[in-house]
């Protein structure tokens, strides 16, 4: 039936076009957002809390929620795990589109939600609530600020750190208690660690590698050399500067000149390290406990190395708490009380001592409980030391595109497809196109 | 059956109804359950996405109508254009796995269609890849394809005196590696479908052929292949549709790399939607993918279905 | 039809032929076993890895050379996995939903396939193209609009929300249509003469003859739904309505590191029901009695 199928094709297209024309544009209207959460007859409030931390960390979060529920009787919080970063973002967007959101959510890139009008700036509650901002490291407030507004509450943060295999260090004649502190030392150490252990002319033990989020580690190198990622207004990315190009060149040299890093092998890096095939690994401090658990050798952790003559500059990562808009002021106030509890000093201590996340309160480092914890887990010292050098990369809407572009640039130089300048210029071009499409203020 | 314009009497209407009308009505009744679900959960969202493709909707900002600009950007834009066309090529490359999968599944189904003891175990073995946790699959295949000399495939190569390869991390080899993995993963479904199709071939035909002294190859050519052709056609058409939509293997093993050589249109769609949050552009890619698939499928029906033996 | 006697007569007349035939058959069988064994081993590798890893301690998971047989069987992984989440409840939900979707799909697909395979009606080609076109629509873009609909219907956190969107499946319609089209017209004519209505014809004659393909489609429908993750995640907010796949993903943590031993233990538990269904069903599409149905 040849004739019939072509008629079908045309018919189908016409139907879809008519449907499109008549379908309206549901996406363009701004939906009135109202979160769930309810008040029953006795005035008891129930809140919905969505979080995206799984496994053992998720258990700690749930324990904190239970503590909150038990500590008072006016508010009950229902926590539900909503998958990791991509899944919870999809859920939140779906929820915002439908107009029915949770009351509180824990997720990454929280300040970006500010533009949607679906969340209430935390700053609206901090002052009236008498919260003392100075108790928390300033870098965490910066991390949660976008466009001059403090949107979200600091909660779970991490820094990139240098993991190293103490046994391999010792075998290579390096002192396991003296990890490298500059990139020059990294190269030196790396050369000692890179070997062909079974004498078949193939390197099977490498000096250094990084986990998959290469954009994070590259950003660390950029910042450490004085380069910036983006301008304060969020309208231009700045990694085509000479300082940045220099650091991508360094990265490229690790692979192509010094040959201490395998080209484009980042997906395998963590498994290689745990299998004892890699001397040093750049990874997140939040993985500390799983790294120690999964390794069959002694793991060492050090602060990220710095450029010689400069101090380290370490960008933080992690998630935050947001309060979603709710018409009923009582419910919104209850949501704030919950957020305040979850970000209180006691909760922060609990989170910091039961997971690999950073203590966000500056005086926690002097508290006896935390000191005791550090003496039991000396590897955590590296992440707390990193706090002295921690900074926050400003959030901007094209961040996702930018991270992906930087990963592409890393890939290109490692495989010798482009030189660092070309790669970064191409990355910038891709991101600028996205930025240009932002609505002008 | 054209009706005489002048003779629209109740009798001629009733006879039309008895001839075609009643059957048409009944047929739509049979289609109704599926149709209702499709309209609500597939067509409405599809229309929504066509509308969205005419907008620039970069989260978290609101949507803005831009007409065909997304399509212009994809086809000819300075930044997005090359990326899009590279994805088109990658998609075509990846679809080479379909005929490979079809051939291998066909042969294996023939082998598994015997009554020898233990065949049940073998059949189960081939089915296992489709139900094994994707995390387990990715861990094992990452070891097989590990670029160092201790990767399992590399160890094999070294034993044969050949140089090691970087497999998934080598832009030239990444796609063939994924195709192999895709074939391995999808074999189970196709074998089951082929087996089911083989069951439909009456045994009497084979027995009659045996009497005539027909050998294995002749039976294959004159009985099995033609009578299996409806099934083969199905697997071809569905294979291409699934191949163009495939995403899991790419996400597990290469995340579209290295150097975007394994970024097919489906993976690009995922990136634009869930990593860059450019929903308008993502919808445009989805529409393009849909149109490509529609055309490919209709072409197959037109060219290939006439060679299918249904009875 | 005494067709068997013909092929058996030859060896009786020529005994040497019989012997060489038997030898050929044996040699063929051995070769068959070897080939299949070799290919099968490569195919079951990841499955075997999954089981082996479920019994390992964390350092063992990452040890090199990779260990295929764990040092000691860590049953604790299974205990930990089971206790980490309400798996019994998840299992009930997954089972109810998957079985309902399977039943729904089989019914809707058989009806539609019958229409396409056996009936002539206006707009048939167009409708078939329409049905097929549903398979070409990317799920990434249908996710949010579908969610909005389910939400408007108040089906969040309900079984309906998990089941109804999936009781139609164009792949199934297509596959079953192919099979229905191979059934001889004579059967239909005979039935019509006997005054058998369409539905009854479908139910009492066509369906029993199509057991293999229906078993296959049923299996696929079940598996597809059993393994689905993103949709159940999006339309359920409460623990009590969640499915096994969501429970399984709870262990995966990119940031902090997945406990692979426990994860694989959970994965093995989640896979077992599918294997059971496979065993129950495989007889149908493998050892079905294939006849033309025209027995005298």
Short mmCIF file of N, CA and C in Angstrom, two decimals, chain A residues 8 11-12 50-51 54-55 57-59 80-82 84 87 91 94 97-98 100 270 274-275 277 286-287 290 293-295 357, chain C residues 58-59 62 64 125-126 129-130 133 144 147-148 151 229 233-234 236-239 242 249-250 252-259:
data_model
loop_
_atom_site.label_atom_id
_atom_site.label_comp_id
_atom_site.label_asym_id
_atom_site.label_seq_id
_atom_site.Cartn_x
_atom_site.Cartn_y
_atom_site.Cartn_z
N UNK A 8 -0.49 8.81 4.76
CA UNK A 8 -0.40 8.75 6.22
C UNK A 8 0.62 9.73 6.74
N UNK A 11 -0.67 13.19 6.47
CA UNK A 11 -1.75 13.37 7.45
C UNK A 11 -1.20 13.55 8.85
N UNK A 12 -0.21 12.73 9.17
CA UNK A 12 0.37 12.78 10.50
C UNK A 12 0.98 14.15 10.79
N UNK A 50 12.64 17.21 50.55
CA UNK A 50 13.29 16.36 49.54
C UNK A 50 14.79 16.52 49.64
N UNK A 51 15.52 15.40 49.64
CA UNK A 51 16.98 15.52 49.69
C UNK A 51 17.60 14.58 48.67
N UNK A 54 22.48 10.04 49.14
CA UNK A 54 22.12 8.64 49.32
C UNK A 54 23.04 7.95 50.28
N UNK A 55 22.82 6.66 50.41
CA UNK A 55 23.71 5.82 51.21
C UNK A 55 23.84 6.26 52.65
N UNK A 57 25.36 8.79 53.97
CA UNK A 57 25.09 10.20 54.23
C UNK A 57 23.60 10.45 54.35
N UNK A 58 22.83 9.78 53.49
CA UNK A 58 21.39 9.92 53.56
C UNK A 58 20.86 9.50 54.92
N UNK A 59 21.47 8.46 55.48
CA UNK A 59 21.03 8.01 56.80
C UNK A 59 21.26 9.09 57.85
N UNK A 80 12.08 12.63 52.11
CA UNK A 80 12.18 11.56 51.12
C UNK A 80 13.39 11.78 50.24
N UNK A 81 14.07 10.68 49.96
CA UNK A 81 15.22 10.69 49.07
C UNK A 81 14.71 10.78 47.64
N UNK A 82 15.29 11.68 46.84
CA UNK A 82 14.78 11.89 45.50
C UNK A 82 15.81 11.62 44.43
N UNK A 84 19.90 11.31 42.92
CA UNK A 84 21.04 12.21 42.98
C UNK A 84 20.76 13.49 42.21
N UNK A 87 18.50 13.69 39.03
CA UNK A 87 17.13 13.25 39.27
C UNK A 87 16.36 14.27 40.10
N UNK A 91 13.02 16.46 39.11
CA UNK A 91 11.83 16.44 39.94
C UNK A 91 11.42 17.84 40.37
N UNK A 94 9.91 19.64 37.47
CA UNK A 94 8.56 19.14 37.23
C UNK A 94 7.62 19.69 38.29
N UNK A 97 6.87 23.33 37.65
CA UNK A 97 5.94 23.47 36.51
C UNK A 97 4.52 23.15 36.91
N UNK A 98 4.36 22.19 37.80
CA UNK A 98 3.02 21.79 38.15
C UNK A 98 2.46 22.64 39.28
N UNK A 100 3.23 22.45 42.41
CA UNK A 100 3.17 21.82 43.72
C UNK A 100 4.56 21.31 44.12
N UNK A 270 39.46 6.34 39.75
CA UNK A 270 39.20 5.92 41.13
C UNK A 270 39.45 4.42 41.29
N UNK A 274 42.24 2.60 43.76
CA UNK A 274 41.90 1.60 44.77
C UNK A 274 42.53 0.25 44.47
N UNK A 275 42.86 0.01 43.21
CA UNK A 275 43.50 -1.25 42.87
C UNK A 275 45.00 -1.17 43.08
N UNK A 277 47.05 0.94 41.51
CA UNK A 277 47.74 1.19 40.25
C UNK A 277 48.03 2.66 40.03
N UNK A 286 34.50 14.56 50.08
CA UNK A 286 33.33 13.85 50.59
C UNK A 286 33.48 12.34 50.44
N UNK A 287 34.46 11.91 49.64
CA UNK A 287 34.66 10.47 49.43
C UNK A 287 35.61 9.86 50.43
N UNK A 290 34.59 6.43 51.97
CA UNK A 290 34.48 5.31 51.06
C UNK A 290 35.85 4.95 50.49
N UNK A 293 37.50 2.88 53.09
CA UNK A 293 36.83 1.59 53.21
C UNK A 293 37.19 0.67 52.05
N UNK A 294 37.30 1.22 50.84
CA UNK A 294 37.48 0.38 49.66
C UNK A 294 38.94 0.07 49.36
N UNK A 295 39.86 0.76 50.02
CA UNK A 295 41.27 0.54 49.68
C UNK A 295 41.85 -0.60 50.51
N UNK A 357 31.63 15.41 54.85
CA UNK A 357 31.38 16.80 54.53
C UNK A 357 32.03 17.74 55.53
N UNK C 58 34.54 -4.67 50.91
CA UNK C 58 34.85 -3.52 50.07
C UNK C 58 36.24 -3.54 49.44
N UNK C 59 37.32 -3.83 50.17
CA UNK C 59 38.60 -3.81 49.47
C UNK C 59 38.69 -4.88 48.39
N UNK C 62 37.68 -3.95 44.77
CA UNK C 62 38.59 -3.19 43.92
C UNK C 62 39.94 -3.83 43.74
N UNK C 64 43.09 -5.83 42.53
CA UNK C 64 43.60 -6.25 41.22
C UNK C 64 44.66 -7.30 41.43
N UNK C 125 -3.63 2.58 7.24
CA UNK C 125 -2.22 2.91 7.07
C UNK C 125 -1.81 4.07 7.96
N UNK C 126 -2.67 5.09 7.98
CA UNK C 126 -2.38 6.26 8.79
C UNK C 126 -2.31 5.89 10.26
N UNK C 129 0.88 4.08 11.05
CA UNK C 129 2.00 5.02 11.12
C UNK C 129 1.94 5.80 12.42
N UNK C 130 0.73 6.18 12.81
CA UNK C 130 0.55 6.92 14.06
C UNK C 130 1.04 6.11 15.26
N UNK C 133 4.69 5.84 15.30
CA UNK C 133 5.36 7.10 15.61
C UNK C 133 5.52 7.28 17.12
N UNK C 144 8.47 15.59 31.56
CA UNK C 144 7.82 16.65 32.33
C UNK C 144 6.34 16.83 31.95
N UNK C 147 4.32 14.13 33.48
CA UNK C 147 4.22 14.34 34.92
C UNK C 147 3.12 15.35 35.24
N UNK C 148 3.07 16.41 34.44
CA UNK C 148 2.04 17.42 34.69
C UNK C 148 0.64 16.84 34.59
N UNK C 151 -0.12 14.65 37.50
CA UNK C 151 -0.31 15.49 38.67
C UNK C 151 -1.70 16.11 38.67
N UNK C 229 13.04 3.23 36.23
CA UNK C 229 13.51 3.97 37.40
C UNK C 229 13.03 5.42 37.40
N UNK C 233 10.37 7.30 40.03
CA UNK C 233 10.97 8.29 40.92
C UNK C 233 10.21 9.60 40.87
N UNK C 234 9.83 9.99 39.66
CA UNK C 234 9.19 11.30 39.50
C UNK C 234 7.76 11.30 40.02
N UNK C 236 6.39 9.34 42.38
CA UNK C 236 6.15 8.97 43.76
C UNK C 236 6.97 9.86 44.68
N UNK C 237 6.33 10.35 45.73
CA UNK C 237 7.06 11.11 46.73
C UNK C 237 7.18 10.35 48.03
N UNK C 238 6.23 9.44 48.27
CA UNK C 238 6.22 8.75 49.55
C UNK C 238 6.93 7.41 49.47
N UNK C 239 7.63 7.08 50.56
CA UNK C 239 8.34 5.81 50.66
C UNK C 239 7.45 4.63 50.31
N UNK C 242 7.13 3.53 46.63
CA UNK C 242 8.33 3.41 45.79
C UNK C 242 8.57 2.00 45.34
N UNK C 249 18.78 2.29 43.65
CA UNK C 249 19.61 3.45 43.36
C UNK C 249 20.00 4.22 44.60
N UNK C 250 19.30 4.00 45.66
CA UNK C 250 19.60 4.70 46.90
C UNK C 250 21.06 4.49 47.30
N UNK C 252 23.58 4.20 45.28
CA UNK C 252 24.56 4.78 44.37
C UNK C 252 24.86 6.21 44.79
N UNK C 253 26.10 6.51 45.01
CA UNK C 253 26.45 7.86 45.37
C UNK C 253 27.72 8.25 44.67
N UNK C 254 27.59 9.06 43.66
CA UNK C 254 28.76 9.50 42.91
C UNK C 254 29.71 10.26 43.82
N UNK C 255 29.13 11.14 44.62
CA UNK C 255 29.96 12.03 45.46
C UNK C 255 30.72 11.28 46.53
N UNK C 256 29.99 10.46 47.28
CA UNK C 256 30.65 9.88 48.45
C UNK C 256 31.12 8.45 48.22
N UNK C 257 30.77 7.82 47.10
CA UNK C 257 31.29 6.47 46.85
C UNK C 257 30.30 5.38 47.19
N UNK C 258 29.92 4.60 46.19
CA UNK C 258 28.92 3.54 46.39
C UNK C 258 29.54 2.33 47.06
N UNK C 259 28.85 1.74 48.03
CA UNK C 259 29.34 0.47 48.62
C UNK C 259 28.98 -0.68 47.69
#
